[in-house]
Short mmCIF file of C-alpha atoms in Angstrom, two decimals:
data_model
loop_
_atom_site.label_atom_id
_atom_site.label_comp_id
_atom_site.label_asym_id
_atom_site.label_seq_id
_atom_site.Cartn_x
_atom_site.Cartn_y
_atom_site.Cartn_z
CA UNK A 24 -29.35 51.28 120.99
CA UNK A 25 -28.02 47.94 119.91
CA UNK A 26 -24.28 47.31 120.65
CA UNK A 27 -24.10 44.87 117.61
CA UNK A 28 -24.32 45.84 113.84
CA UNK A 29 -27.97 45.50 112.79
CA UNK A 30 -27.53 45.43 108.94
CA UNK A 31 -25.41 43.64 106.47
CA UNK A 32 -23.77 46.90 105.49
CA UNK A 33 -22.81 47.59 109.03
CA UNK A 34 -21.46 44.05 109.51
CA UNK A 35 -19.43 44.74 106.33
CA UNK A 36 -18.03 48.04 107.81
CA UNK A 37 -17.12 46.36 111.04
CA UNK A 38 -15.44 43.45 109.20
CA UNK A 39 -13.39 45.77 107.00
CA UNK A 40 -12.32 47.80 109.96
CA UNK A 41 -11.19 44.78 111.90
CA UNK A 42 -9.29 43.53 108.95
CA UNK A 43 -7.75 46.95 108.52
CA UNK A 44 -6.70 46.99 112.18
CA UNK A 45 -5.04 43.62 111.93
CA UNK A 46 -3.07 44.88 108.92
CA UNK A 47 -2.02 48.06 110.76
CA UNK A 48 -0.52 45.94 113.61
CA UNK A 49 1.32 43.75 111.25
CA UNK A 50 2.84 46.68 109.32
CA UNK A 51 3.87 48.33 112.61
CA UNK A 52 5.66 45.16 113.67
CA UNK A 53 7.53 44.83 110.30
CA UNK A 54 8.34 48.50 110.00
CA UNK A 55 9.46 50.03 113.30
CA UNK A 56 11.16 52.95 111.54
CA UNK A 57 7.88 53.90 110.04
CA UNK A 58 5.85 53.30 113.01
CA UNK A 59 4.53 56.86 113.41
CA UNK A 60 3.57 57.12 109.80
CA UNK A 61 1.85 53.78 109.84
CA UNK A 62 -0.23 54.62 113.00
CA UNK A 63 -1.18 58.13 111.58
CA UNK A 64 -2.00 57.25 107.99
CA UNK A 65 -3.63 53.88 108.77
CA UNK A 66 -5.46 54.41 111.96
CA UNK A 67 -6.72 57.93 111.11
CA UNK A 68 -8.80 56.84 108.09
CA UNK A 69 -10.25 53.92 110.11
CA UNK A 70 -11.31 56.32 112.82
CA UNK A 71 -12.66 58.76 110.29
CA UNK A 72 -14.59 55.97 108.59
CA UNK A 73 -16.15 54.72 111.90
CA UNK A 74 -17.05 58.31 112.87
CA UNK A 75 -18.89 58.70 109.55
CA UNK A 76 -20.69 55.39 109.95
CA UNK A 77 -21.92 56.71 113.34
CA UNK A 78 -23.03 60.20 112.16
CA UNK A 79 -23.87 59.73 108.36
CA UNK A 80 -24.87 56.22 108.33
CA UNK A 81 -23.33 52.93 107.04
CA UNK A 82 -23.51 53.68 103.29
CA UNK A 83 -21.82 57.08 103.44
CA UNK A 84 -19.56 55.97 106.16
CA UNK A 85 -18.19 53.03 104.13
CA UNK A 86 -17.59 55.24 101.05
CA UNK A 87 -15.52 57.69 103.25
CA UNK A 88 -13.68 54.97 104.89
CA UNK A 89 -12.76 53.24 101.57
CA UNK A 90 -11.61 56.57 100.20
CA UNK A 91 -9.46 57.29 103.22
CA UNK A 92 -7.84 53.74 103.05
CA UNK A 93 -7.06 54.32 99.40
CA UNK A 94 -5.39 57.58 100.05
CA UNK A 95 -3.39 56.33 103.02
CA UNK A 96 -2.39 53.24 100.99
CA UNK A 97 -0.99 55.41 98.28
CA UNK A 98 0.88 57.47 100.72
CA UNK A 99 2.34 54.61 102.68
CA UNK A 100 3.20 52.97 99.42
CA UNK A 101 5.71 55.78 98.91
CA UNK A 102 6.66 55.88 102.56
CA UNK A 103 7.16 52.15 103.21
CA UNK A 104 10.83 51.46 104.00
CA UNK A 105 12.89 48.25 103.46
CA UNK A 106 14.62 46.77 106.48
CA UNK A 107 18.08 47.88 107.12
CA UNK A 108 19.51 44.47 107.65
CA UNK A 109 23.13 44.22 106.70
CA UNK A 110 22.94 46.77 103.88
CA UNK A 111 26.27 48.47 103.09
CA UNK A 112 26.50 52.04 101.91
CA UNK A 113 29.43 54.09 100.62
CA UNK A 114 29.36 57.87 101.40
CA UNK A 115 31.81 60.24 99.80
CA UNK A 116 32.84 63.52 101.50
CA UNK A 117 32.36 62.34 105.02
CA UNK A 118 34.97 64.61 106.70
CA UNK A 119 32.38 67.36 107.39
CA UNK A 120 28.93 68.55 106.70
CA UNK A 121 26.13 66.39 105.21
CA UNK A 122 28.42 63.38 104.50
CA UNK A 123 29.71 63.38 108.00
CA UNK A 124 26.27 63.70 109.57
CA UNK A 125 24.89 60.98 107.20
CA UNK A 126 27.63 58.55 108.02
CA UNK A 127 26.81 58.80 111.75
CA UNK A 128 23.04 58.69 111.02
CA UNK A 129 23.11 55.53 108.93
CA UNK A 130 25.64 53.86 111.29
CA UNK A 131 23.20 54.56 114.23
CA UNK A 132 20.41 52.77 112.15
CA UNK A 133 22.48 49.73 111.72
CA UNK A 134 23.91 50.15 108.22
CA UNK A 135 27.37 48.95 107.24
CA UNK A 136 28.93 52.29 106.33
CA UNK A 137 31.97 52.95 104.29
CA UNK A 138 32.87 56.58 104.86
CA UNK A 139 35.12 58.13 102.21
CA UNK A 140 37.14 61.03 103.53
CA UNK A 141 39.60 63.40 101.99
CA UNK A 142 41.96 63.07 104.94
CA UNK A 143 41.82 59.76 107.00
CA UNK A 144 43.90 61.39 109.63
CA UNK A 145 41.80 64.61 109.91
CA UNK A 146 39.49 65.68 112.73
CA UNK A 147 36.42 64.50 110.80
CA UNK A 148 37.66 61.01 110.33
CA UNK A 149 38.88 60.85 114.00
CA UNK A 150 35.38 61.85 115.19
CA UNK A 151 33.88 59.10 113.08
CA UNK A 152 36.27 56.51 114.53
CA UNK A 153 35.49 57.73 118.09
CA UNK A 154 31.59 58.05 117.86
CA UNK A 155 30.53 55.34 115.38
CA UNK A 156 30.34 51.53 115.69
CA UNK A 157 32.84 48.93 114.47
CA UNK A 158 30.72 48.41 111.41
CA UNK A 159 31.89 51.82 110.00
CA UNK A 160 35.04 51.62 107.78
CA UNK A 161 37.00 54.79 106.84
CA UNK A 162 38.36 55.00 103.31
CA UNK A 163 40.92 57.56 102.03
CA UNK A 164 39.02 58.78 99.12
CA UNK A 165 39.84 61.87 97.05
CA UNK A 166 37.27 61.41 94.32
CA UNK A 167 39.36 63.38 91.84
CA UNK A 168 42.11 60.69 92.32
CA UNK A 169 41.42 57.59 90.15
CA UNK A 170 43.96 55.54 92.05
CA UNK A 171 42.12 56.16 95.34
CA UNK A 172 38.77 55.46 93.86
CA UNK A 173 39.96 52.15 92.52
CA UNK A 174 41.70 51.28 95.87
CA UNK A 175 38.42 52.14 97.60
CA UNK A 176 36.42 49.84 95.30
CA UNK A 177 38.86 46.96 96.06
CA UNK A 178 38.61 47.39 99.76
CA UNK A 179 34.69 47.65 99.64
CA UNK A 180 34.28 44.67 97.29
CA UNK A 181 36.60 42.54 99.54
CA UNK A 182 34.27 43.23 102.46
CA UNK A 183 30.89 42.91 100.80
CA UNK A 184 31.96 40.05 98.52
CA UNK A 185 28.91 38.35 96.89
CA UNK A 186 26.21 40.43 98.64
CA UNK A 187 27.25 43.53 96.74
CA UNK A 188 27.00 47.30 97.94
CA UNK A 189 23.49 48.43 98.57
CA UNK A 190 24.06 52.07 98.14
CA UNK A 191 26.46 54.68 96.83
CA UNK A 192 25.91 58.44 98.16
CA UNK A 193 27.89 60.83 95.94
CA UNK A 194 28.09 63.61 98.44
CA UNK A 195 31.59 65.13 98.19
CA UNK A 196 31.54 68.65 96.74
CA UNK A 197 33.03 72.12 96.77
CA UNK A 198 31.36 75.59 96.48
CA UNK A 199 34.40 77.73 95.27
CA UNK A 200 33.97 81.36 95.84
CA UNK A 201 30.55 82.90 95.08
CA UNK A 202 31.09 85.79 92.74
CA UNK A 203 29.87 87.26 89.46
CA UNK A 204 30.50 84.54 86.64
CA UNK A 205 32.81 87.15 84.81
CA UNK A 206 35.04 87.46 87.87
CA UNK A 207 35.54 83.74 88.45
CA UNK A 208 38.82 82.39 87.20
CA UNK A 209 38.52 79.38 84.84
CA UNK A 210 40.37 77.37 87.60
CA UNK A 211 37.21 77.60 89.76
CA UNK A 212 35.02 76.32 86.95
CA UNK A 213 37.36 73.34 86.34
CA UNK A 214 37.62 72.48 90.14
CA UNK A 215 33.76 72.55 90.64
CA UNK A 216 33.31 70.25 87.71
CA UNK A 217 36.20 67.97 88.69
CA UNK A 218 34.74 67.39 92.19
CA UNK A 219 31.10 67.95 91.90
CA UNK A 220 30.50 66.22 88.54
CA UNK A 221 33.52 64.23 87.18
CA UNK A 222 34.34 62.84 90.56
CA UNK A 223 30.74 61.70 91.16
CA UNK A 224 30.73 60.12 87.63
CA UNK A 225 34.01 58.19 88.34
CA UNK A 226 32.79 56.90 91.69
CA UNK A 227 29.38 55.81 90.06
CA UNK A 228 31.07 54.02 87.20
CA UNK A 229 33.61 52.22 89.27
CA UNK A 230 31.01 50.92 91.94
CA UNK A 231 28.15 50.12 89.67
CA UNK A 232 29.16 46.44 89.34
CA UNK A 233 28.63 46.08 93.17
CA UNK A 234 25.24 47.96 92.87
CA UNK A 235 24.11 45.53 90.22
CA UNK A 236 24.72 42.54 92.56
CA UNK A 237 22.39 44.01 95.12
CA UNK A 238 20.01 45.83 92.87
CA UNK A 239 20.71 48.83 95.03
CA UNK A 240 20.65 52.51 95.10
CA UNK A 241 22.62 55.48 93.59
CA UNK A 242 22.11 58.80 95.44
CA UNK A 243 23.53 61.96 94.25
CA UNK A 244 23.67 65.03 96.44
CA UNK A 245 23.15 67.81 94.08
CA UNK A 246 21.89 71.28 95.17
CA UNK A 247 18.93 73.70 94.84
CA UNK A 248 21.41 75.61 92.75
CA UNK A 249 21.66 72.62 90.43
CA UNK A 250 17.92 73.02 89.40
CA UNK A 251 17.65 76.84 89.20
CA UNK A 252 19.99 79.56 88.23
CA UNK A 253 21.29 81.79 91.12
CA UNK A 254 23.45 84.79 90.82
CA UNK A 255 27.09 84.38 92.03
CA UNK A 256 26.97 80.64 91.75
CA UNK A 257 27.84 80.04 88.06
CA UNK A 258 30.56 77.60 88.61
CA UNK A 259 28.96 75.68 91.43
CA UNK A 260 25.52 75.74 89.71
CA UNK A 261 26.77 74.45 86.43
CA UNK A 262 28.57 71.53 88.13
CA UNK A 263 25.54 70.58 90.12
CA UNK A 264 23.28 70.88 87.19
CA UNK A 265 25.47 68.53 85.32
CA UNK A 266 25.16 66.05 88.16
CA UNK A 267 21.40 66.42 88.30
CA UNK A 268 21.11 65.62 84.59
CA UNK A 269 23.59 62.71 85.06
CA UNK A 270 21.20 61.39 87.80
CA UNK A 271 18.12 61.62 85.48
CA UNK A 272 19.83 59.72 82.69
CA UNK A 273 21.15 57.12 85.09
CA UNK A 274 17.77 56.67 86.59
CA UNK A 275 16.40 55.69 83.23
CA UNK A 276 19.33 53.61 82.15
CA UNK A 277 19.89 51.59 85.30
CA UNK A 278 16.21 50.78 85.89
CA UNK A 279 16.50 47.70 83.74
CA UNK A 280 19.14 46.43 86.28
CA UNK A 281 16.78 47.06 89.24
CA UNK A 282 18.96 50.01 90.46
CA UNK A 283 17.08 53.05 91.60
CA UNK A 284 18.68 56.41 91.29
CA UNK A 285 17.76 59.64 93.08
CA UNK A 286 19.04 63.25 93.21
CA UNK A 287 18.86 65.36 96.25
CA UNK A 288 18.50 69.12 95.83
CA UNK A 289 18.92 70.53 99.40
CA UNK A 290 18.25 74.31 100.06
CA UNK A 291 20.61 76.26 102.25
CA UNK A 292 22.11 74.18 105.15
CA UNK A 293 25.03 75.09 107.31
CA UNK A 294 27.63 72.50 106.28
CA UNK A 295 30.90 74.46 106.23
CA UNK A 296 31.19 74.03 102.41
CA UNK A 297 31.62 77.84 102.09
CA UNK A 298 34.98 77.56 103.87
CA UNK A 299 36.79 79.83 106.32
CA UNK A 300 37.54 83.54 106.60
CA UNK A 301 41.26 82.80 105.84
CA UNK A 302 40.38 80.70 102.69
CA UNK A 303 38.10 83.66 101.53
CA UNK A 304 40.79 86.20 101.95
CA UNK A 305 43.28 84.09 99.89
CA UNK A 306 40.60 83.32 97.11
CA UNK A 307 39.54 87.00 96.89
CA UNK A 308 43.18 88.12 96.75
CA UNK A 309 43.93 85.66 93.88
CA UNK A 310 40.79 86.74 92.13
CA UNK A 311 41.68 90.42 92.30
CA UNK A 312 45.29 89.83 91.08
CA UNK A 313 44.31 87.80 88.13
CA UNK A 314 41.41 89.96 86.72
CA UNK A 315 42.12 92.01 83.51
CA UNK A 316 42.68 95.66 84.22
CA UNK A 317 39.57 96.73 82.50
CA UNK A 318 37.33 94.41 84.37
CA UNK A 319 38.89 95.39 87.73
CA UNK A 320 38.26 99.04 86.80
CA UNK A 321 34.70 98.49 85.82
CA UNK A 322 33.87 96.48 89.06
CA UNK A 323 36.03 98.43 91.50
CA UNK A 324 38.03 97.08 94.39
CA UNK A 325 35.29 97.90 96.90
CA UNK A 326 32.83 95.69 95.09
CA UNK A 327 35.39 92.84 94.95
CA UNK A 328 36.22 93.25 98.63
CA UNK A 329 32.37 93.29 99.28
CA UNK A 330 32.27 89.68 98.21
CA UNK A 331 33.83 88.70 101.58
CA UNK A 332 30.99 90.42 103.41
CA UNK A 333 28.54 88.49 101.30
CA UNK A 334 30.38 85.25 102.16
CA UNK A 335 30.24 86.09 105.90
CA UNK A 336 26.48 86.35 105.65
CA UNK A 337 25.89 83.02 103.95
CA UNK A 338 25.66 80.94 107.20
CA UNK A 339 23.05 83.33 108.56
CA UNK A 340 20.55 82.33 105.87
CA UNK A 341 21.34 78.59 106.38
CA UNK A 342 19.67 76.08 108.57
CA UNK A 343 21.93 74.19 111.12
CA UNK A 344 19.44 71.33 111.30
CA UNK A 345 20.45 68.77 108.72
CA UNK A 346 17.65 66.21 109.61
CA UNK A 347 15.51 67.10 106.45
CA UNK A 348 18.53 66.08 104.27
CA UNK A 349 19.24 62.98 106.20
CA UNK A 350 15.63 61.85 106.07
CA UNK A 351 15.63 62.35 102.25
CA UNK A 352 18.83 60.39 101.94
CA UNK A 353 17.37 57.52 104.15
CA UNK A 354 14.24 57.49 101.97
CA UNK A 355 16.17 57.33 98.76
CA UNK A 356 18.21 54.41 100.13
CA UNK A 357 15.45 52.42 101.70
CA UNK A 358 12.00 53.36 100.26
CA UNK A 359 10.35 50.61 98.23
CA UNK A 360 9.27 53.38 95.80
CA UNK A 361 11.87 56.24 96.15
CA UNK A 362 11.46 59.50 94.43
CA UNK A 363 13.65 60.56 91.63
CA UNK A 364 14.09 64.05 93.05
CA UNK A 365 14.19 65.13 96.74
CA UNK A 366 14.03 68.91 97.70
CA UNK A 367 14.70 69.12 101.46
CA UNK A 368 14.83 72.38 103.18
CA UNK A 369 13.13 75.73 103.35
CA UNK A 370 12.14 77.02 99.96
CA UNK A 371 13.82 74.36 97.72
CA UNK A 372 10.57 73.16 96.19
CA UNK A 373 9.10 76.60 95.93
CA UNK A 374 11.98 78.08 94.04
CA UNK A 375 12.14 75.15 91.60
CA UNK A 376 8.22 75.59 90.93
CA UNK A 377 8.66 79.22 90.29
CA UNK A 378 11.45 78.57 87.82
CA UNK A 379 9.67 75.73 86.09
CA UNK A 380 6.09 77.14 85.92
CA UNK A 381 6.29 80.86 85.87
CA UNK A 382 7.57 83.19 83.16
CA UNK A 383 11.37 83.75 83.30
CA UNK A 384 10.90 87.41 83.67
CA UNK A 385 8.95 86.78 86.93
CA UNK A 386 11.50 84.32 88.20
CA UNK A 387 14.39 86.78 87.41
CA UNK A 388 12.47 89.50 89.33
CA UNK A 389 11.70 87.26 92.13
CA UNK A 390 15.35 86.19 92.54
CA UNK A 391 16.65 89.73 92.15
CA UNK A 392 14.56 90.69 95.19
CA UNK A 393 15.44 87.63 97.31
CA UNK A 394 19.20 87.90 96.62
CA UNK A 395 19.58 91.70 96.16
CA UNK A 396 22.76 93.29 97.39
CA UNK A 397 23.40 96.94 98.29
CA UNK A 398 26.64 97.23 96.43
CA UNK A 399 26.93 97.86 92.68
CA UNK A 400 30.07 97.70 90.44
CA UNK A 401 31.88 101.08 90.15
CA UNK A 402 30.88 101.52 86.51
CA UNK A 403 27.16 101.18 87.29
CA UNK A 404 27.43 103.48 90.29
CA UNK A 405 29.04 106.05 88.11
CA UNK A 406 26.47 105.69 85.36
CA UNK A 407 23.60 106.05 87.95
CA UNK A 408 25.14 109.20 89.36
CA UNK A 409 25.55 110.78 86.00
CA UNK A 410 21.92 110.07 85.19
CA UNK A 411 20.77 111.77 88.34
CA UNK A 412 22.78 114.81 87.65
CA UNK A 413 21.26 115.32 84.16
#
């Protein structure tokens, strides 16, 4: 058997494969962050094509090879990342949870990070000072405080000067107490909207001039609950849904400035947003004290106290591994072609698909089974008992 190609078509296959190999090596050298993706999605089609040439002949092999190259090129067109360079990113809510982990992660990759914290002397801020590089700057930033937002803008603009700010990650958020919508005080609805929506809008508006200079990225950390209705999350879901819609509108409006906008809808992750046991006790006590007498009678104190049991079980259903969210945020910040919506985490995309593409009755039935609780309000238990006795 000849070692060299014996026909023009085989020579063509060999030439294309060599050219492809040189391209792969160049891409790996330019994009070290994406080295694994490049090697897998570029080398695999090449090997497949050569195998097909050997087994099926040059004609069929070339067709399979070209098809593989096309698919891998489309995939890598989405996966390709820009170099970090000296890109500067502002992250709100960096005291704990996703914001804290993201600040550390981006700092380790070489970003210039501005970490906005609710308490610049708190344990989260101290840990960032201790573990991160000198590139990271801490900002006292309560996003519901217009004065602090403006002061943060002045500090950031002074440091980035003419280069602009590459990215803003609106991560700060609160959960409130998960409870039936009827039970939640109006204060909870207002607090969720103030932090999760109005605060993010305020930060976005203030920092957009810096994003225009760099033609950078606006990333809004929404939630799976911002895309689908979930029982007991009325206040939180409404505020996150508002943030998601804001992201969609901004994505359209800011495209003419070269600014790309993304919303991230994580599923359940263990971030500490649900609060502590002492905070739950205080919130449930306030909730019970402020309920109308008729409502308290219908629900029953045992049902209301059972809300704490529900809160205690939330972390058990959440993942402690934040890497899917961090990867989504990095892609939103650096991808040449970022997605408009990211759904990291177990079940996030599945729930959204069921809500969008299945009948609502099926979605409601599905959610009722997935999030069912044993306890019922007192009035419903009484009604069931009376029905059984008839």
